[in-house]
Short mmCIF file of C-alpha atoms in Angstrom, two decimals:
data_model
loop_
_atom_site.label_atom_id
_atom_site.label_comp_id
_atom_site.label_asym_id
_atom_site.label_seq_id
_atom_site.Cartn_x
_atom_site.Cartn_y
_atom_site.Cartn_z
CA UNK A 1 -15.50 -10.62 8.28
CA UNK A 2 -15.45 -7.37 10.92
CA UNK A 3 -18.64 -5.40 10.36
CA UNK A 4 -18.70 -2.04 11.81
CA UNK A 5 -17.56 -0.98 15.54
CA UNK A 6 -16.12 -4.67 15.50
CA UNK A 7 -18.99 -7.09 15.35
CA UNK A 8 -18.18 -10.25 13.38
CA UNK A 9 -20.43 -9.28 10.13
CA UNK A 10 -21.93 -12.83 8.58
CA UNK A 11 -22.97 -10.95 5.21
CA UNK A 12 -19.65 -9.36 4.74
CA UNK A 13 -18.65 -11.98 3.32
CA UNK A 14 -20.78 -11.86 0.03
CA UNK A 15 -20.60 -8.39 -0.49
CA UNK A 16 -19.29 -7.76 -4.18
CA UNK A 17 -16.43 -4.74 -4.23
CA UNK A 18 -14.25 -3.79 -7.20
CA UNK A 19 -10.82 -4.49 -7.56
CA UNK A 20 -8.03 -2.27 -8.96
CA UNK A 21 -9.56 0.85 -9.11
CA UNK A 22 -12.44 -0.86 -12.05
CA UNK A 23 -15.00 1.31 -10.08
CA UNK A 24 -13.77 4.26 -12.78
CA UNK A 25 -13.73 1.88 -15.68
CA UNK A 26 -16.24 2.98 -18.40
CA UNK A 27 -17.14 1.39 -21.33
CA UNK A 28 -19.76 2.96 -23.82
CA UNK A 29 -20.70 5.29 -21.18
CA UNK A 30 -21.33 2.09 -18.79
CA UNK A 31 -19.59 1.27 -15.46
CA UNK A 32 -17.26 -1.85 -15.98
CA UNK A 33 -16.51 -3.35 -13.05
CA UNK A 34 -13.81 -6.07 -12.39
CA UNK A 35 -14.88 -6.60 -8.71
CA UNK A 36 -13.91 -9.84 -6.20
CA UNK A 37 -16.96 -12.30 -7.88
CA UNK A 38 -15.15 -11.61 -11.13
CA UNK A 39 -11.58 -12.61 -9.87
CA UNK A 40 -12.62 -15.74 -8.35
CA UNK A 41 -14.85 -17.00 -11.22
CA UNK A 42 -11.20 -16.05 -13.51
CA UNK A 43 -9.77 -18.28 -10.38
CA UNK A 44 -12.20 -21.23 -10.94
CA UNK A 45 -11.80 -20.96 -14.33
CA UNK A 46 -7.63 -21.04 -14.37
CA UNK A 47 -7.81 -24.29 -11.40
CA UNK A 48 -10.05 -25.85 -14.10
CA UNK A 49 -7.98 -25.49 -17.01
CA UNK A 50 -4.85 -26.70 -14.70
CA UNK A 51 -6.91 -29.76 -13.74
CA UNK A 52 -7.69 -30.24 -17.20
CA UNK A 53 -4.36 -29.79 -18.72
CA UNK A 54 -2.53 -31.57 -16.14
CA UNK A 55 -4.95 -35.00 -16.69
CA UNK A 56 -4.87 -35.08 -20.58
CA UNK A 57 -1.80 -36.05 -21.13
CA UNK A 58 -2.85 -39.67 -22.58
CA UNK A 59 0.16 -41.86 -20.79
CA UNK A 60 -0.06 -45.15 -21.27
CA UNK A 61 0.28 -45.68 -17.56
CA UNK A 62 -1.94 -43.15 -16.42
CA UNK A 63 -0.66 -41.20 -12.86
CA UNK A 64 -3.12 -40.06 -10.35
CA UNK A 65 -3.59 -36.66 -12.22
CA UNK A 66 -4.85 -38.33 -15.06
CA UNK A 67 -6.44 -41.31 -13.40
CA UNK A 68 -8.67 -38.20 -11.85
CA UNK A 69 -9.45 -36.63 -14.80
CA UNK A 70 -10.73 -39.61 -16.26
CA UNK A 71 -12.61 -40.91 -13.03
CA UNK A 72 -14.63 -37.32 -12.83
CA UNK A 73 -14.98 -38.14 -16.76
CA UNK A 74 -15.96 -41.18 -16.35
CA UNK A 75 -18.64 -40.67 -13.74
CA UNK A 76 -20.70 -37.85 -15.84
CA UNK A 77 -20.82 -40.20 -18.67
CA UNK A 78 -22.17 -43.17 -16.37
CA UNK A 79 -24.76 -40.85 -15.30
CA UNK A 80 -25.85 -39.35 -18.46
CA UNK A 81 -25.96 -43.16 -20.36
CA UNK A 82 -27.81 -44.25 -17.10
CA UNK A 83 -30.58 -41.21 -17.63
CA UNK A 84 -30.47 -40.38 -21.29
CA UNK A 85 -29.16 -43.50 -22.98
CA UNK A 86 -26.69 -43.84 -25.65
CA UNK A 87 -27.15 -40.51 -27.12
CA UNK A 88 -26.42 -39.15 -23.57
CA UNK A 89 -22.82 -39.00 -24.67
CA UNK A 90 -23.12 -36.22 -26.68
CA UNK A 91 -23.93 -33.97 -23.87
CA UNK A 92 -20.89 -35.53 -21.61
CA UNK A 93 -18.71 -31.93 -22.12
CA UNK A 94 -21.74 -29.76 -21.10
CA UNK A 95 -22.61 -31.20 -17.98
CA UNK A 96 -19.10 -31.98 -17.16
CA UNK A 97 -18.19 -28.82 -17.06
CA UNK A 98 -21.02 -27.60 -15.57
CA UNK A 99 -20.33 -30.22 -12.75
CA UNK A 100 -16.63 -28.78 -12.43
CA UNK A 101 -17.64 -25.82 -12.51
CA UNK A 102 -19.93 -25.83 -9.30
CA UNK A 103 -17.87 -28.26 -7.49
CA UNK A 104 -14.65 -25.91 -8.13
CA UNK A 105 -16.43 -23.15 -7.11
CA UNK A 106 -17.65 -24.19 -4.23
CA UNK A 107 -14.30 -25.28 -2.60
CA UNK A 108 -13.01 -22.35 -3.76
CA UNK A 109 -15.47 -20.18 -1.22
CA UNK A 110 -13.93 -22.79 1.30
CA UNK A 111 -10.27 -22.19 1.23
CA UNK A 112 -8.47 -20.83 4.20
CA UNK A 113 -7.89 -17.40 2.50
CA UNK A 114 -8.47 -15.57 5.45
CA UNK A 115 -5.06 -16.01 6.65
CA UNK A 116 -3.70 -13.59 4.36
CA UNK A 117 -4.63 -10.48 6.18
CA UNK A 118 -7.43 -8.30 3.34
CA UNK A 119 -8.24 -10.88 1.47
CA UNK A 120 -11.62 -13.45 2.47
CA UNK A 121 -12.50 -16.48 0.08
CA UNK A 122 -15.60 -15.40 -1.99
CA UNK A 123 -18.01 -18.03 -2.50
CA UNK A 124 -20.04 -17.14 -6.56
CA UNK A 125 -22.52 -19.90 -6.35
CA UNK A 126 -23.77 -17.85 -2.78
CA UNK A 127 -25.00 -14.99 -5.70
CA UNK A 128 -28.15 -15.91 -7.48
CA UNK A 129 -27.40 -14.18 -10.27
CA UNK A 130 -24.38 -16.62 -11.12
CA UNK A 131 -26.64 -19.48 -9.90
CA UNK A 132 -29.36 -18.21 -12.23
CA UNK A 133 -27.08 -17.98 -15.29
CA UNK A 134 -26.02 -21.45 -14.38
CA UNK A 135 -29.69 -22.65 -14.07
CA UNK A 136 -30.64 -20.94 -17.26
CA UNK A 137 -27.61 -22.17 -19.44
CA UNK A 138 -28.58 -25.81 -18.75
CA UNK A 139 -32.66 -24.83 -19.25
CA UNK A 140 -31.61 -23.42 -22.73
CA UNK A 141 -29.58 -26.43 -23.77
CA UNK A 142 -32.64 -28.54 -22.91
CA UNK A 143 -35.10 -26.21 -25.04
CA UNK A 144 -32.60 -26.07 -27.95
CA UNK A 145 -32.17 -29.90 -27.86
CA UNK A 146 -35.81 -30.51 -28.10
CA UNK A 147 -37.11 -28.06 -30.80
CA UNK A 148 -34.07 -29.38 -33.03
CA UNK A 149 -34.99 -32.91 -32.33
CA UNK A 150 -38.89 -32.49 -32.32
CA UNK A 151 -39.94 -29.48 -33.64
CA UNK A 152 -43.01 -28.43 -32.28
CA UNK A 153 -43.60 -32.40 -31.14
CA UNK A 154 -41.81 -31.38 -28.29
CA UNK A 155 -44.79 -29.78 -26.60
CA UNK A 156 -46.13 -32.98 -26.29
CA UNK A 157 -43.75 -33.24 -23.23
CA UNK A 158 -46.62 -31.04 -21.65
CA UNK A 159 -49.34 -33.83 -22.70
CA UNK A 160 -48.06 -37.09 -20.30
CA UNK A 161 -48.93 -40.66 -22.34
CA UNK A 162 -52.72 -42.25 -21.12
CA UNK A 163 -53.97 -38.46 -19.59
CA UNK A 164 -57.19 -39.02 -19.88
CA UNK A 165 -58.87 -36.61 -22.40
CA UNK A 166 -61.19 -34.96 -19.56
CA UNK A 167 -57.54 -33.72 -17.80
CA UNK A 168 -56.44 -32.15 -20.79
CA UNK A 169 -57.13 -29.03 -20.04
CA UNK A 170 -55.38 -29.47 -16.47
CA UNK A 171 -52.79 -31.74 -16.90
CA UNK A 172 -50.66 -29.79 -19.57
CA UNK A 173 -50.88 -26.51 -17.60
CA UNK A 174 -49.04 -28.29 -14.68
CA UNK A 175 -47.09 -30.28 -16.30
CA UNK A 176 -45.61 -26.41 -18.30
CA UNK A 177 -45.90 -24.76 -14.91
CA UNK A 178 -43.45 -27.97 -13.68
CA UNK A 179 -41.40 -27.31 -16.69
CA UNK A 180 -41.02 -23.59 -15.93
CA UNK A 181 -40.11 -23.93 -12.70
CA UNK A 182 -36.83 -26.06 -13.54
CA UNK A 183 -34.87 -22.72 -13.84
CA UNK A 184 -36.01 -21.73 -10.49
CA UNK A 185 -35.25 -24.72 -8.70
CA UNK A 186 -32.19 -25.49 -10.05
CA UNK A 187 -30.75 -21.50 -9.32
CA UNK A 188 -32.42 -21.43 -5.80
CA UNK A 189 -31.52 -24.79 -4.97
CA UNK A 190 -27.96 -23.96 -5.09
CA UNK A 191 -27.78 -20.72 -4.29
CA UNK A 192 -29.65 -21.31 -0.70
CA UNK A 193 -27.04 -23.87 0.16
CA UNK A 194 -24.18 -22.00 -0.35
CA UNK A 195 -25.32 -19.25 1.30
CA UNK A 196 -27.21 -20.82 4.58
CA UNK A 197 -23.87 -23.02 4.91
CA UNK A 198 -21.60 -20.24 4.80
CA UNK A 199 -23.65 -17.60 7.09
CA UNK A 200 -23.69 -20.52 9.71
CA UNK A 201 -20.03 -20.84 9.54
CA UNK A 202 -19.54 -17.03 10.09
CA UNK A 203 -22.07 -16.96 13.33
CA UNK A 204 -20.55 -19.69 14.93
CA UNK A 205 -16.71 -17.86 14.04
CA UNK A 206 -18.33 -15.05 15.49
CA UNK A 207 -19.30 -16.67 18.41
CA UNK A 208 -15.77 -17.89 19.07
CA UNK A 209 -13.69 -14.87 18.38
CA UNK A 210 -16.34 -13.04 20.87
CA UNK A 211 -16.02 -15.63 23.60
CA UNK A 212 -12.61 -15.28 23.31
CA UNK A 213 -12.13 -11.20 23.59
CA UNK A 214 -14.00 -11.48 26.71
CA UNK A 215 -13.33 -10.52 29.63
CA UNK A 216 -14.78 -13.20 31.93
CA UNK A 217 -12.52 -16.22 32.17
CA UNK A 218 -15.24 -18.85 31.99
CA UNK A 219 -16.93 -17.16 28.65
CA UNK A 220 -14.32 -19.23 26.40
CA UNK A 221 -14.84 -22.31 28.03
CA UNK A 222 -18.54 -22.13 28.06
CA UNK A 223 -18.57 -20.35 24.98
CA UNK A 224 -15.90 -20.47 22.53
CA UNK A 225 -14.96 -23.65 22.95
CA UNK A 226 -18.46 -25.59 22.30
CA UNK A 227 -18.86 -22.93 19.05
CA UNK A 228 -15.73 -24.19 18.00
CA UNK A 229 -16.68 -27.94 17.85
CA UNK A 230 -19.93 -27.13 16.21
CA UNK A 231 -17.99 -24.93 13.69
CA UNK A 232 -15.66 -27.56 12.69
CA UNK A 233 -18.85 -29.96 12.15
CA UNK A 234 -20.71 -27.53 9.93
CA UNK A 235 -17.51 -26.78 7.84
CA UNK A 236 -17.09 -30.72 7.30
CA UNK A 237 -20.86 -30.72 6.75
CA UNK A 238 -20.10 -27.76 4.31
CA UNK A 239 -17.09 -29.44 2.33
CA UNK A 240 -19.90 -32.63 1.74
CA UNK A 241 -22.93 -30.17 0.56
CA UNK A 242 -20.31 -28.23 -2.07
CA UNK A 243 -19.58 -32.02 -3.71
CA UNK A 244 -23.41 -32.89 -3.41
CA UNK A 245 -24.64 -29.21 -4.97
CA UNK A 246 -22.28 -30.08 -7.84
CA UNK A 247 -23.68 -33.25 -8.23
CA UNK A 248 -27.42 -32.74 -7.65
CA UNK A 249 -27.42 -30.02 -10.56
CA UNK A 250 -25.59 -32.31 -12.97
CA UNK A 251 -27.76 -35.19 -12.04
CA UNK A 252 -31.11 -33.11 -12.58
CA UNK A 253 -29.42 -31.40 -15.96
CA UNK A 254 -29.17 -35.26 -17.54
CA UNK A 255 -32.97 -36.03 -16.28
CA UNK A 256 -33.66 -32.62 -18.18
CA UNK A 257 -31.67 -33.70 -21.33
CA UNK A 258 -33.40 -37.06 -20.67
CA UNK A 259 -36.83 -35.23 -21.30
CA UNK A 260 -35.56 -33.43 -24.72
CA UNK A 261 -33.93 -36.50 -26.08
CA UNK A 262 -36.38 -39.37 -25.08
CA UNK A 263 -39.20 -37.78 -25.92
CA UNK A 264 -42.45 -40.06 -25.97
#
């Protein structure tokens, strides 16, 4: 969080370091680096598997562990029968754990880690590169899905139904500039979020630990204090966007799948 000569850095936070000494690790002549993004994605990935193990245990009386499992469950099938159909159950593990994923993640960045003096929560969806892969995993699926269902049909996607035939040679390069942008959108969408939410968080810290190492005795007051109330509303604000980041780029991955599937 401390930048240099003691200013509260608000980028400090998403700077990537290694871990362990993996700064010397070489593999085929290439640096391999096991660095703080890498621990916390291993972190997401371990609190998912516990979430997951811990709710599959198929009691007949299902506990609250379970009962959460299958709500979460529950709720990306809804969405993808509501947007794809039937069929839409097919894709239930992919966007589920793309869902649990980004929601997992997020709260991760969130947690109180601080406290342990050297060590700072790391956010991963604040890096659009992991965004990006994200954005591009679920833009893949929805390419592979409609070339194996329609063959080269599916560029008719680009060709909406009663485009009048003097638009044709408008309408289609739109509609694939639209189509290309999905990637984009998706990655930026989230990545901006994080980020923003978190660097807002960090001023307004910064603005209270300052207020407070002053030397005037009405600086807190007029200060520290009202930074403090704001701070608390923007990290509430924050815990709400993490669940609604998660949820936007499931939501958007079904209308994608939607467009592959239900092809007209």
């Amino acid at each position: 969080m401390a930048g240099e000569s003691g200013k509260i850095d608000p980028m400090y936070q998403f700077k990537i370091e290694p871990l362990f000494g993996s700064d010397h690790w070489e593999i085929a002549g290439h640096n391999v680096m096991f660095t703080n993004s890498s621990l916390f994605m291993v972190l997401v990935l371990g609190a998912l598997w516990v979430f997951m193990a811990g709710g599959m245990k198929r009691e007949m009386v299902p506990g609250r562990w379970q009962m959460a499992v299958e709500g979460v469950t529950g709720f990306i099938n809804n969405m993808l029968t509501a947007n794809v159909g039937p069929e839409g159950k097919k894709y239930v593990p992919l966007v589920f754990s793309l869902f649990m994923f980004i929601l997992m993640a997020n709260f991760m960045g969130m947690m109180p880690f601080g406290i342990v003096p050297g060590v700072h929560p790391f956010t991963i969806t604040s890096h659009l590169t992991v965004t990006a892969v994200l954005a591009l995993f679920s833009f893949g699926t929805v390419l592979v899905v409609g070339f194996w269902r329609h063959g080269l049909h599916f560029f008719s996607l680009f060709v909406p139904h009663g485009t009048p035939w003097w638009l044709l040679w408008l309408i289609p390069v739109i509609e694939l500039f639209s189509f290309m942008i999905r990637p984009f959108s998706l990655a930026l969408r989230l990545f901006v979020a994080m980020t923003a939410g978190h660097i807002m968080m960090k001023v307004l810290a910064g603005f209270v630990i300052n207020g407070l190492n002053a030397e005037a005795a009405w600086v807190p007051l007029i200060v520290s204090f009202p930074a403090f109330v704001l701070m608390i509303g923007i990290t509430l604000l924050e815990l709400l966007v993490c669940a609604i980041q998660a949820y936007v780029f499931a939501l958007l991955t079904s209308l994608y799948i939607n467009d592959a599937v239900n092809l007209h």
